[in-house]
PDB file of C-alpha atoms in Angstrom:
ATOM      1  CA  MET A   1       0.000  -0.003  -0.002  1.00  0.00           C
ATOM      2  CA  GLU A   2       1.375   3.413  -0.967  1.00  0.00           C
ATOM      3  CA  LYS A   3       1.395   5.842   1.971  1.00  0.00           C
ATOM      4  CA  ASP A   4       0.936   9.433   0.805  1.00  0.00           C
ATOM      5  CA  PHE A   5       2.394  11.442   3.682  1.00  0.00           C
ATOM      6  CA  ALA A   6       2.121  14.715   1.775  1.00  0.00           C
ATOM      7  CA  LEU A   7      -1.617  14.217   1.295  1.00  0.00           C
ATOM      8  CA  CYS A   8      -2.001  13.170   4.937  1.00  0.00           C
ATOM      9  CA  SER A   9      -0.191  16.336   6.092  1.00  0.00           C
ATOM     10  CA  ARG A  10      -2.411  18.530   3.936  1.00  0.00           C
ATOM     11  CA  ILE A  11      -5.560  16.958   5.372  1.00  0.00           C
ATOM     12  CA  ILE A  12      -4.256  17.299   8.963  1.00  0.00           C
ATOM     13  CA  ASP A  13      -3.510  20.998   8.539  1.00  0.00           C
ATOM     14  CA  HIS A  14      -6.962  21.659   7.093  1.00  0.00           C
ATOM     15  CA  MET A  15      -8.757  19.690   9.824  1.00  0.00           C
ATOM     16  CA  VAL A  16      -6.869  21.370  12.662  1.00  0.00           C
ATOM     17  CA  GLN A  17      -7.678  24.790  11.219  1.00  0.00           C
ATOM     18  CA  ARG A  18     -11.387  23.941  10.964  1.00  0.00           C
ATOM     19  CA  ILE A  19     -11.461  22.588  14.533  1.00  0.00           C
ATOM     20  CA  THR A  20      -9.746  25.759  15.749  1.00  0.00           C
ATOM     21  CA  ASP A  21     -12.036  28.084  13.775  1.00  0.00           C
ATOM     22  CA  ILE A  22     -15.402  26.542  14.718  1.00  0.00           C
ATOM     23  CA  PRO A  23     -16.690  27.552  18.177  1.00  0.00           C
ATOM     24  CA  VAL A  24     -17.617  24.979  20.814  1.00  0.00           C
ATOM     25  CA  ASP A  25     -21.144  24.902  22.273  1.00  0.00           C
ATOM     26  CA  ASP A  26     -21.549  23.918  25.957  1.00  0.00           C
ATOM     27  CA  THR A  27     -25.166  22.651  25.855  1.00  0.00           C
ATOM     28  CA  PRO A  28     -26.038  19.882  26.608  1.00  0.00           C
ATOM     29  CA  CYS A  29     -22.335  18.920  26.612  1.00  0.00           C
ATOM     30  CA  GLN A  30     -19.309  20.444  24.970  1.00  0.00           C
ATOM     31  CA  HIS A  31     -19.502  19.832  21.214  1.00  0.00           C
ATOM     32  CA  ALA A  32     -18.863  21.460  17.855  1.00  0.00           C
ATOM     33  CA  MET A  33     -20.754  21.113  14.578  1.00  0.00           C
ATOM     34  CA  LEU A  34     -18.182  20.769  11.821  1.00  0.00           C
ATOM     35  CA  SER A  35     -18.432  22.077   8.263  1.00  0.00           C
ATOM     36  CA  GLU A  36     -16.003  22.014   5.305  1.00  0.00           C
ATOM     37  CA  PHE A  37     -13.934  19.625   7.391  1.00  0.00           C
ATOM     38  CA  PHE A  38     -11.945  18.132   4.510  1.00  0.00           C
ATOM     39  CA  PRO A  39     -10.373  20.118   1.682  1.00  0.00           C
ATOM     40  CA  GLN A  40     -13.143  20.267  -0.921  1.00  0.00           C
ATOM     41  CA  ASP A  41     -11.184  18.462  -3.639  1.00  0.00           C
ATOM     42  CA  ILE A  42     -10.321  15.672  -1.199  1.00  0.00           C
ATOM     43  CA  TYR A  43     -13.962  15.370  -0.139  1.00  0.00           C
ATOM     44  CA  GLN A  44     -14.992  14.918  -3.767  1.00  0.00           C
ATOM     45  CA  LYS A  45     -12.333  12.215  -4.184  1.00  0.00           C
ATOM     46  CA  MET A  46     -13.682  10.481  -1.083  1.00  0.00           C
ATOM     47  CA  LEU A  47     -17.217  10.452  -2.523  1.00  0.00           C
ATOM     48  CA  ALA A  48     -15.919   9.123  -5.838  1.00  0.00           C
ATOM     49  CA  ASN A  49     -14.002   6.369  -4.046  1.00  0.00           C
ATOM     50  CA  ILE A  50     -16.455   4.944  -1.524  1.00  0.00           C
ATOM     51  CA  PRO A  51     -15.312   1.298  -1.421  1.00  0.00           C
ATOM     52  CA  ALA A  52     -17.396  -1.551  -2.770  1.00  0.00           C
ATOM     53  CA  ARG A  53     -20.117  -2.795  -0.443  1.00  0.00           C
ATOM     54  CA  ASP A  54     -18.444  -6.173   0.069  1.00  0.00           C
ATOM     55  CA  ALA A  55     -15.351  -4.484   1.542  1.00  0.00           C
ATOM     56  CA  PHE A  56     -17.358  -3.516   4.629  1.00  0.00           C
ATOM     57  CA  ARG A  57     -17.660  -6.086   7.409  1.00  0.00           C
ATOM     58  CA  PRO A  58     -20.499  -6.322   9.972  1.00  0.00           C
ATOM     59  CA  MET A  59     -19.685  -4.527  13.198  1.00  0.00           C
ATOM     60  CA  SER A  60     -21.890  -6.885  15.227  1.00  0.00           C
ATOM     61  CA  ILE A  61     -24.749  -8.837  13.687  1.00  0.00           C
ATOM     62  CA  GLU A  62     -25.865  -9.788  17.203  1.00  0.00           C
ATOM     63  CA  LEU A  63     -26.409  -6.123  18.104  1.00  0.00           C
ATOM     64  CA  PHE A  64     -27.171  -4.464  14.756  1.00  0.00           C
ATOM     65  CA  HIS A  65     -29.455  -6.377  12.380  1.00  0.00           C
ATOM     66  CA  ASP A  66     -32.833  -6.009  10.698  1.00  0.00           C
ATOM     67  CA  ALA A  67     -35.862  -8.301  10.909  1.00  0.00           C
ATOM     68  CA  ASN A  68     -34.238 -10.656   8.413  1.00  0.00           C
ATOM     69  CA  GLY A  69     -31.018 -10.925  10.401  1.00  0.00           C
ATOM     70  CA  VAL A  70     -29.026  -8.818   7.934  1.00  0.00           C
ATOM     71  CA  SER A  71     -26.369  -6.537   9.397  1.00  0.00           C
ATOM     72  CA  THR A  72     -27.369  -2.849   9.547  1.00  0.00           C
ATOM     73  CA  ARG A  73     -23.999  -1.442  10.713  1.00  0.00           C
ATOM     74  CA  ASP A  74     -20.922  -2.335   8.678  1.00  0.00           C
ATOM     75  CA  LEU A  75     -17.430  -0.853   8.641  1.00  0.00           C
ATOM     76  CA  ILE A  76     -13.961  -0.652   7.161  1.00  0.00           C
ATOM     77  CA  GLU A  77     -11.219  -0.138   9.758  1.00  0.00           C
ATOM     78  CA  LEU A  78      -8.807   2.690   8.913  1.00  0.00           C
ATOM     79  CA  PRO A  79      -6.012   3.341   8.254  1.00  0.00           C
ATOM     80  CA  GLU A  80      -4.728  -0.160   7.359  1.00  0.00           C
ATOM     81  CA  ILE A  81      -6.623  -3.217   8.663  1.00  0.00           C
ATOM     82  CA  GLY A  82      -9.806  -2.687   6.654  1.00  0.00           C
ATOM     83  CA  VAL A  83      -8.159  -0.687   3.880  1.00  0.00           C
ATOM     84  CA  LYS A  84      -6.466  -3.909   2.752  1.00  0.00           C
ATOM     85  CA  ARG A  85      -9.940  -5.175   1.744  1.00  0.00           C
ATOM     86  CA  ILE A  86     -10.660  -2.343  -0.693  1.00  0.00           C
ATOM     87  CA  ALA A  87      -9.515  -1.820  -4.289  1.00  0.00           C
ATOM     88  CA  SER A  88      -5.799  -1.129  -4.572  1.00  0.00           C
ATOM     89  CA  ASN A  89      -6.350   2.176  -6.411  1.00  0.00           C
ATOM     90  CA  GLN A  90      -8.376   3.464  -3.434  1.00  0.00           C
ATOM     91  CA  GLN A  91      -6.073   2.404  -0.635  1.00  0.00           C
ATOM     92  CA  SER A  92      -3.698   5.385  -0.615  1.00  0.00           C
ATOM     93  CA  LEU A  93      -6.558   7.888  -0.300  1.00  0.00           C
ATOM     94  CA  TRP A  94      -8.260   6.119   2.595  1.00  0.00           C
ATOM     95  CA  TRP A  95      -4.947   5.486   4.335  1.00  0.00           C
ATOM     96  CA  ALA A  96      -4.244   9.239   4.219  1.00  0.00           C
ATOM     97  CA  VAL A  97      -7.742  10.144   5.423  1.00  0.00           C
ATOM     98  CA  GLY A  98      -7.651   7.676   8.301  1.00  0.00           C
ATOM     99  CA  SER A  99      -4.105   8.532   9.338  1.00  0.00           C
ATOM    100  CA  ALA A 100      -4.916  12.244   9.352  1.00  0.00           C
ATOM    101  CA  ILE A 101      -8.015  11.875  11.537  1.00  0.00           C
ATOM    102  CA  MET A 102      -6.140   9.599  13.942  1.00  0.00           C
ATOM    103  CA  SER A 103      -3.137  11.900  14.219  1.00  0.00           C
ATOM    104  CA  ALA A 104      -1.913  13.550  17.416  1.00  0.00           C
ATOM    105  CA  GLU A 105      -2.439  16.968  15.829  1.00  0.00           C
ATOM    106  CA  VAL A 106      -6.170  16.383  15.341  1.00  0.00           C
ATOM    107  CA  LYS A 107      -6.569  14.762  18.743  1.00  0.00           C
ATOM    108  CA  ASN A 108      -4.827  17.696  20.438  1.00  0.00           C
ATOM    109  CA  ALA A 109      -7.114  20.216  18.727  1.00  0.00           C
ATOM    110  CA  VAL A 110     -10.257  18.281  19.690  1.00  0.00           C
ATOM    111  CA  PHE A 111      -9.106  17.712  23.273  1.00  0.00           C
ATOM    112  CA  ASP A 112      -8.212  21.401  23.704  1.00  0.00           C
ATOM    113  CA  ALA A 113     -11.762  22.265  22.610  1.00  0.00           C
ATOM    114  CA  LEU A 114     -13.373  19.695  24.940  1.00  0.00           C
ATOM    115  CA  ALA A 115     -10.987  20.185  27.855  1.00  0.00           C
ATOM    116  CA  ASP A 116     -13.586  21.167  30.461  1.00  0.00           C
ATOM    117  CA  ASP A 117     -15.686  18.041  29.761  1.00  0.00           C
ATOM    118  CA  LEU A 118     -12.692  15.719  29.461  1.00  0.00           C
ATOM    119  CA  ALA A 119     -11.034  16.831  32.706  1.00  0.00           C
ATOM    120  CA  PRO A 120     -13.458  14.939  35.009  1.00  0.00           C
ATOM    121  CA  VAL A 121     -13.272  11.879  32.737  1.00  0.00           C
ATOM    122  CA  PHE A 122      -9.484  11.742  33.036  1.00  0.00           C
ATOM    123  CA  GLY A 123      -9.480  13.002  36.637  1.00  0.00           C
ATOM    124  CA  CYS A 124      -7.054  15.807  35.846  1.00  0.00           C
ATOM    125  CA  PRO A 125      -7.107  19.593  35.371  1.00  0.00           C
ATOM    126  CA  ALA A 126      -8.390  20.821  32.006  1.00  0.00           C
ATOM    127  CA  SER A 127      -4.884  22.073  31.219  1.00  0.00           C
ATOM    128  CA  GLU A 128      -3.563  18.486  31.353  1.00  0.00           C
ATOM    129  CA  VAL A 129      -6.073  16.554  29.200  1.00  0.00           C
ATOM    130  CA  ASN A 130      -3.615  16.473  26.304  1.00  0.00           C
ATOM    131  CA  ASN A 131      -0.959  14.919  28.521  1.00  0.00           C
ATOM    132  CA  GLN A 132      -2.954  11.720  29.123  1.00  0.00           C
ATOM    133  CA  PRO A 133      -2.291   8.384  27.362  1.00  0.00           C
ATOM    134  CA  VAL A 134      -4.844   8.118  24.542  1.00  0.00           C
ATOM    135  CA  TYR A 135      -5.672   5.510  21.910  1.00  0.00           C
ATOM    136  CA  VAL A 136      -7.806   5.932  18.789  1.00  0.00           C
ATOM    137  CA  SER A 137      -9.801   4.066  16.172  1.00  0.00           C
ATOM    138  CA  THR A 138     -11.429   5.278  12.984  1.00  0.00           C
ATOM    139  CA  ALA A 139     -13.812   3.389  10.726  1.00  0.00           C
ATOM    140  CA  LEU A 140     -15.644   4.147   7.519  1.00  0.00           C
ATOM    141  CA  ARG A 141     -19.202   3.086   8.276  1.00  0.00           C
ATOM    142  CA  TYR A 142     -22.162   2.011   6.160  1.00  0.00           C
ATOM    143  CA  GLU A 143     -25.457   2.004   8.064  1.00  0.00           C
ATOM    144  CA  THR A 144     -28.780   1.054   6.560  1.00  0.00           C
ATOM    145  CA  GLU A 145     -32.378   2.141   7.028  1.00  0.00           C
ATOM    146  CA  SER A 146     -33.047  -0.182   9.950  1.00  0.00           C
ATOM    147  CA  TYR A 147     -30.102   1.029  12.046  1.00  0.00           C
ATOM    148  CA  PHE A 148     -30.772   3.095  15.171  1.00  0.00           C
ATOM    149  CA  MET A 149     -29.051   3.791  18.473  1.00  0.00           C
ATOM    150  CA  PRO A 150     -31.131   4.926  21.476  1.00  0.00           C
ATOM    151  CA  PRO A 151     -29.803   7.656  23.775  1.00  0.00           C
ATOM    152  CA  HIS A 152     -26.807   6.337  25.692  1.00  0.00           C
ATOM    153  CA  ILE A 153     -23.566   7.199  27.458  1.00  0.00           C
ATOM    154  CA  ASP A 154     -20.156   5.924  26.340  1.00  0.00           C
ATOM    155  CA  GLU A 155     -18.545   3.996  29.144  1.00  0.00           C
ATOM    156  CA  TRP A 156     -14.836   3.733  29.997  1.00  0.00           C
ATOM    157  CA  PRO A 157     -12.420   3.553  28.205  1.00  0.00           C
ATOM    158  CA  ARG A 158     -14.137   5.726  25.555  1.00  0.00           C
ATOM    159  CA  VAL A 159     -13.570   9.428  26.191  1.00  0.00           C
ATOM    160  CA  ALA A 160     -14.450  11.353  22.985  1.00  0.00           C
ATOM    161  CA  THR A 161     -16.080  10.845  19.605  1.00  0.00           C
ATOM    162  CA  MET A 162     -16.046  12.518  16.190  1.00  0.00           C
ATOM    163  CA  LEU A 163     -18.381  11.754  13.292  1.00  0.00           C
ATOM    164  CA  ASN A 164     -17.817  13.000   9.762  1.00  0.00           C
ATOM    165  CA  TYR A 165     -20.740  12.665   7.365  1.00  0.00           C
ATOM    166  CA  LEU A 166     -20.240  11.771   3.696  1.00  0.00           C
ATOM    167  CA  PRO A 167     -23.434  12.456   1.714  1.00  0.00           C
ATOM    168  CA  GLU A 168     -23.363  13.765  -1.852  1.00  0.00           C
ATOM    169  CA  ASP A 169     -25.989  16.431  -1.168  1.00  0.00           C
ATOM    170  CA  ALA A 170     -28.442  17.707   1.459  1.00  0.00           C
ATOM    171  CA  GLY A 171     -31.123  15.163   0.641  1.00  0.00           C
ATOM    172  CA  LEU A 172     -30.384  13.019   3.694  1.00  0.00           C
ATOM    173  CA  ASP A 173     -30.277  15.834   6.235  1.00  0.00           C
ATOM    174  CA  GLY A 174     -31.879  14.495   9.410  1.00  0.00           C
ATOM    175  CA  LEU A 175     -29.583  11.459   9.728  1.00  0.00           C
ATOM    176  CA  GLY A 176     -27.068  13.183  12.027  1.00  0.00           C
ATOM    177  CA  THR A 177     -26.272  12.108  15.593  1.00  0.00           C
ATOM    178  CA  ALA A 178     -28.348  13.801  18.292  1.00  0.00           C
ATOM    179  CA  LEU A 179     -27.387  15.124  21.742  1.00  0.00           C
ATOM    180  CA  TYR A 180     -29.819  14.842  24.660  1.00  0.00           C
ATOM    181  CA  ASP A 181     -30.407  16.106  28.151  1.00  0.00           C
ATOM    182  CA  TYR A 182     -31.573  13.714  30.875  1.00  0.00           C
ATOM    183  CA  ALA A 183     -34.457  14.448  33.212  1.00  0.00           C
ATOM    184  CA  PRO A 184     -34.311  13.678  36.917  1.00  0.00           C
ATOM    185  CA  LYS A 185     -36.962  11.215  38.106  1.00  0.00           C
ATOM    186  CA  TRP A 186     -39.264  13.909  39.491  1.00  0.00           C
ATOM    187  CA  GLN A 187     -39.653  15.449  36.025  1.00  0.00           C
ATOM    188  CA  ARG A 188     -40.446  12.257  34.136  1.00  0.00           C
ATOM    189  CA  PRO A 189     -44.223  12.332  34.697  1.00  0.00           C
ATOM    190  CA  PHE A 190     -44.139  15.544  32.653  1.00  0.00           C
ATOM    191  CA  ARG A 191     -41.541  14.805  29.940  1.00  0.00           C
ATOM    192  CA  ALA A 192     -39.452  12.040  28.397  1.00  0.00           C
ATOM    193  CA  ALA A 193     -36.359  10.906  30.234  1.00  0.00           C
ATOM    194  CA  HIS A 194     -34.232  11.948  27.270  1.00  0.00           C
ATOM    195  CA  ARG A 195     -34.997  15.059  25.268  1.00  0.00           C
ATOM    196  CA  GLU A 196     -33.191  15.802  22.006  1.00  0.00           C
ATOM    197  CA  LEU A 197     -31.566  19.233  22.188  1.00  0.00           C
ATOM    198  CA  ARG A 198     -29.227  19.226  19.175  1.00  0.00           C
ATOM    199  CA  ARG A 199     -28.969  17.140  16.034  1.00  0.00           C
ATOM    200  CA  ALA A 200     -25.938  17.367  13.790  1.00  0.00           C
ATOM    201  CA  PRO A 201     -26.812  18.349  10.216  1.00  0.00           C
ATOM    202  CA  PHE A 202     -26.211  15.454   7.830  1.00  0.00           C
ATOM    203  CA  LEU A 203     -24.769  17.604   5.092  1.00  0.00           C
ATOM    204  CA  PRO A 204     -21.824  17.211   2.714  1.00  0.00           C
ATOM    205  CA  ASN A 205     -18.450  17.531   4.431  1.00  0.00           C
ATOM    206  CA  SER A 206     -20.009  18.062   7.850  1.00  0.00           C
ATOM    207  CA  GLY A 207     -19.757  16.413  11.259  1.00  0.00           C
ATOM    208  CA  ILE A 208     -19.729  16.702  15.016  1.00  0.00           C
ATOM    209  CA  TYR A 209     -17.353  15.952  17.878  1.00  0.00           C
ATOM    210  CA  PHE A 210     -18.114  15.654  21.601  1.00  0.00           C
ATOM    211  CA  SER A 211     -17.267  13.740  24.776  1.00  0.00           C
ATOM    212  CA  GLY A 212     -20.021  11.183  25.256  1.00  0.00           C
ATOM    213  CA  SER A 213     -18.858  10.132  28.703  1.00  0.00           C
ATOM    214  CA  ARG A 214     -20.581   9.967  32.079  1.00  0.00           C
ATOM    215  CA  ARG A 215     -20.093  13.133  34.154  1.00  0.00           C
ATOM    216  CA  LYS A 216     -21.956  14.850  36.985  1.00  0.00           C
ATOM    217  CA  VAL A 217     -22.016  18.037  34.937  1.00  0.00           C
ATOM    218  CA  ARG A 218     -22.956  17.951  31.232  1.00  0.00           C
ATOM    219  CA  PRO A 219     -23.095  14.129  30.770  1.00  0.00           C
ATOM    220  CA  GLY A 220     -22.701  13.179  27.130  1.00  0.00           C
ATOM    221  CA  TRP A 221     -26.029  11.553  26.266  1.00  0.00           C
ATOM    222  CA  HIS A 222     -26.171  10.918  22.516  1.00  0.00           C
ATOM    223  CA  GLY A 223     -27.825   8.611  20.005  1.00  0.00           C
ATOM    224  CA  PHE A 224     -29.270   8.184  16.563  1.00  0.00           C
ATOM    225  CA  GLU A 225     -33.005   7.867  15.974  1.00  0.00           C
ATOM    226  CA  ARG A 226     -34.160   8.119  12.390  1.00  0.00           C
ATOM    227  CA  PRO A 227     -36.366  11.156  11.700  1.00  0.00           C
ATOM    228  CA  LYS A 228     -40.058  10.713  10.989  1.00  0.00           C
ATOM    229  CA  LYS A 229     -39.725  12.094   7.447  1.00  0.00           C
ATOM    230  CA  ALA A 230     -39.282   9.456   4.767  1.00  0.00           C
ATOM    231  CA  LEU A 231     -35.697   9.108   3.535  1.00  0.00           C
ATOM    232  CA  GLY A 232     -36.083   5.842   1.639  1.00  0.00           C
ATOM    233  CA  ASP A 233     -33.410   3.181   1.886  1.00  0.00           C
ATOM    234  CA  ALA A 234     -30.438   5.500   1.495  1.00  0.00           C
ATOM    235  CA  PRO A 235     -27.459   4.394   3.610  1.00  0.00           C
ATOM    236  CA  ARG A 236     -25.844   6.587   6.230  1.00  0.00           C
ATOM    237  CA  ILE A 237     -22.164   6.701   5.232  1.00  0.00           C
ATOM    238  CA  SER A 238     -19.812   8.357   7.706  1.00  0.00           C
ATOM    239  CA  LEU A 239     -16.466   8.215   9.453  1.00  0.00           C
ATOM    240  CA  LEU A 240     -16.501   7.393  13.144  1.00  0.00           C
ATOM    241  CA  THR A 241     -13.448   8.253  15.252  1.00  0.00           C
ATOM    242  CA  THR A 242     -13.295   7.230  18.896  1.00  0.00           C
ATOM    243  CA  TRP A 243     -10.603   8.205  21.419  1.00  0.00           C
ATOM    244  CA  TYR A 244      -9.927   5.936  24.393  1.00  0.00           C
ATOM    245  CA  THR A 245      -7.984   6.064  27.636  1.00  0.00           C
ATOM    246  CA  GLY A 246      -6.438   3.098  29.435  1.00  0.00           C
ATOM    247  CA  LYS A 247      -3.325   0.997  28.956  1.00  0.00           C
ATOM    248  CA  LYS A 248      -2.078  -0.999  25.992  1.00  0.00           C
ATOM    249  CA  GLU A 249      -3.319  -4.236  27.474  1.00  0.00           C
ATOM    250  CA  ASP A 250      -6.835  -2.783  27.746  1.00  0.00           C
ATOM    251  CA  HIS A 251      -6.993  -2.731  23.928  1.00  0.00           C
ATOM    252  CA  SER A 252      -5.010  -5.874  23.125  1.00  0.00           C
ATOM    253  CA  SER A 253      -8.064  -7.700  21.720  1.00  0.00           C
ATOM    254  CA  THR A 254      -8.960  -4.839  19.328  1.00  0.00           C
ATOM    255  CA  PRO A 255      -6.066  -4.301  16.922  1.00  0.00           C
ATOM    256  CA  GLU A 256      -7.840  -1.407  15.184  1.00  0.00           C
ATOM    257  CA  ILE A 257      -7.384   0.650  18.383  1.00  0.00           C
ATOM    258  CA  ILE A 258      -3.882   2.094  18.273  1.00  0.00           C
ATOM    259  CA  PRO A 259      -1.883   4.722  20.199  1.00  0.00           C
ATOM    260  CA  VAL A 260      -2.295   8.307  18.997  1.00  0.00           C
ATOM    261  CA  MET A 261       0.887   9.272  17.180  1.00  0.00           C
ATOM    262  CA  GLN A 262       2.469  12.319  15.572  1.00  0.00           C
ATOM    263  CA  MET A 263       2.419  11.781  11.818  1.00  0.00           C
ATOM    264  CA  PRO A 264       5.627  12.162   9.798  1.00  0.00           C
ATOM    265  CA  ARG A 265       5.560  15.356   7.712  1.00  0.00           C
ATOM    266  CA  THR A 266       6.964  15.850   4.224  1.00  0.00           C
TER     267      THR A 266
END
């Protein structure tokens, strides 16, 4: 597989600038809605090079399947494990995309933005969140009409999440991840336990990042419930990046989770 470090560096620089430029919202948890996240020419190349359907593997048929037992949540692990399953002329692009998202530079920018919410998760001052040992995984995901995820909290060792949406146009807007608040028991006779407060736009070259962890203040309740409007059978294609804490042995059974590293620059 050819590794295009120059392309990776270009993508990293663009991502970090976008993360730095876009303000963070504090309600219901710290998060930012991303736009123009990839260089526009790279985004168009990504759309033109979505891998063949059979290159995606089921994430978990036991957890994510339709009434016929068919997987509704499939993935390709970036930057190398799953990329080996795709066409050789597409591998260099997806290696560069995955390596850029998983880089220390991108992680540092995201963690700086989410520092107040990450501090209680790591048990450290906000100024030290980027000094903690962190691991990362990124997958290109293909989710079908029957897929949903009820409101939930990410448990240890997950500490932060970024989703990047890959539609061709705005026709699938409404398929973005939602953020929720959580009502105390005394309020539940009057409202639902979880109330959607923000939904990420599912638009070209868009996304969201947040810390979906359990905290006393601003817990990261999030989920995906398909909107009531009809969107047909169009798949939800996106990139999911998850950052983890812990030790190397905590991730030994999941080879797609790797230490965050500074990428070589050319």
